[in-house]
Every structure is written in structure tokens, then in C-alpha cells.
Amino acid sequence: MRFKKTALWAIIAGLLTALALTGCTGKILPVKCIGVDADYISILQWEGVMYYDDTGPDPAPLGKGKEIGKITYSKSEQKCPHAGLQDGDATNLKTGTLLYEVEGYKTSARLWAGDRLYEARNNPDANTLNDLLDIEGKIQTVRFVSGNDGSDLMDFTPEANAVFIREFPKLEYLPFEQLYKQTKGWVGDKYWLEIEMTDGSSIGITYNTLSPSFNPSAYATPELAELVEQQRKLIYAQ
């Protein structure tokens, strides 16, 4: 079964880096202690990489590799959690949750935390989107999905699909907070897309039409920007 996710995750993914600095989902609280009932986005940090919970409504068809560590600190268990995240920290996972490799992917791209799949969204050592996501040679299909409920709208044509598969992993990665600042808030209309992998899992991505760019965060090349717009028009030509 293809791992289906909704557009909600694309929205959350775009905000993770900025929100991690506040420690909660958009609430910049004036008090030092936020309490154990804070409404956290589920993220964790391991070996300098920030990951978000990408489990979705259906289990991902990916195997677990070897155990690599465990969560040593959970913000949700603390009355006065420390700011930001450190290696071994999580927002919602319980202390002691075991971390595992994801079969077929680099640890820097995906992790299992217990039975939940976590996907990288911020890696200071990444230079390209492939460095971040480990997707080169693994993409099968790219499609537009609804921004309302995540339902399928249209797959890219075979020709466009081939170009996207070749070019998207090579895009230069930059942390989302940099993209956010450079585009003055990443304002503009958004398209929601889904990349389906050959292993049956998928990755939700967002495209900004005003400052042609993606999240996971990278600027689109002129070729990719034109391709996305051309493919989008085909939805309404049917």
C-alpha cells in the first residue's frame, strides 16, 4: 500500500525549523516554564539532524535496521524544558524510545523511533536535497495532491516525471529559516506535491509559486519552475 499523507504535513514541514526555536507549535510564550500540556510538533534531533514525525495514517512499508540509540530527553515530560533541541532530545516521544535505522536509507535521512517514522528536515551538513533526503535513484512518481485533503490530483507526465526525478535531488539545500528570511516569510501561493518512492513510501513537498522554491527547502531551477507550472496547467485542461 502506498504511504499516503495529507497536505497538513506539508504545512507542518515548512514550519518546523522556525517553530523548533520556540519549543511549541507557534506559541512564543513570555514565561520560562511552558508546562507539560504544551502543544508540540513531534520532532527529534539525532547527530545534529532535526527530524519530524512522518508516520501518517498508514504504516510506512519500510523495514527497521539496527538499533542506533534512544531518546534521552523529552520536552513533553518536563515542566520547564530547556530551549531548542540537543542530540537525543524529542518533543513528544517518551524518554527511552529506541531509535533504529530505516532499511534502504541513510540514518541522516530517516529514522524509526519506536514504530514511528521520522524524516530529516534540517541537516547542517547537507549540500543538496539528496544529502538531506537520500532519494536519488529511488523516486518512482511525482504528483500533485489536494491542499485540502491530500487526495491525488494528477501524476506528472512521463516526460516531466523523468526530468523531475533527475533534477530534484540535485537542488541546493538550504535550511528553511534561511529560505524563510530570504523570501520575507515564504509568502505566495503554494502547490502540494507527493513524491512516491519505489519502495512504496512517499514524501510530501510544497512548492511556492511567488519565489519558486520547494520545502524540503531549496530554490527551483528555472527548468524545474517552468516544468511544475506546465504540469499544473494540465490539471485544468482535462
PDB file of C-alpha atoms in Angstrom, residues 18 27 54 67 70 81 112 114 149-150 172 236:
ATOM      1  CA  ALA A  18      11.267  28.166  12.805  1.00  0.00           C
ATOM      2  CA  LYS A  27       3.234  29.790  20.627  1.00  0.00           C
ATOM      3  CA  ASP A  54       6.210  11.403   9.062  1.00  0.00           C
ATOM      4  CA  GLU A  67      19.259  -0.094  16.798  1.00  0.00           C
ATOM      5  CA  LYS A  70      17.429   6.079  22.213  1.00  0.00           C
ATOM      6  CA  PRO A  81      12.108  22.098  29.281  1.00  0.00           C
ATOM      7  CA  TRP A 112      12.465   4.767  13.118  1.00  0.00           C
ATOM      8  CA  GLY A 114       9.801   3.013  18.094  1.00  0.00           C
ATOM      9  CA  ASP A 149      -7.405  16.714   1.988  1.00  0.00           C
ATOM     10  CA  GLY A 150      -4.225  15.377   0.365  1.00  0.00           C
ATOM     11  CA  GLU A 172      20.989  23.002  -3.477  1.00  0.00           C
ATOM     12  CA  TYR A 236      -7.347  22.145 -15.546  1.00  0.00           C
TER      13      TYR A 236
END
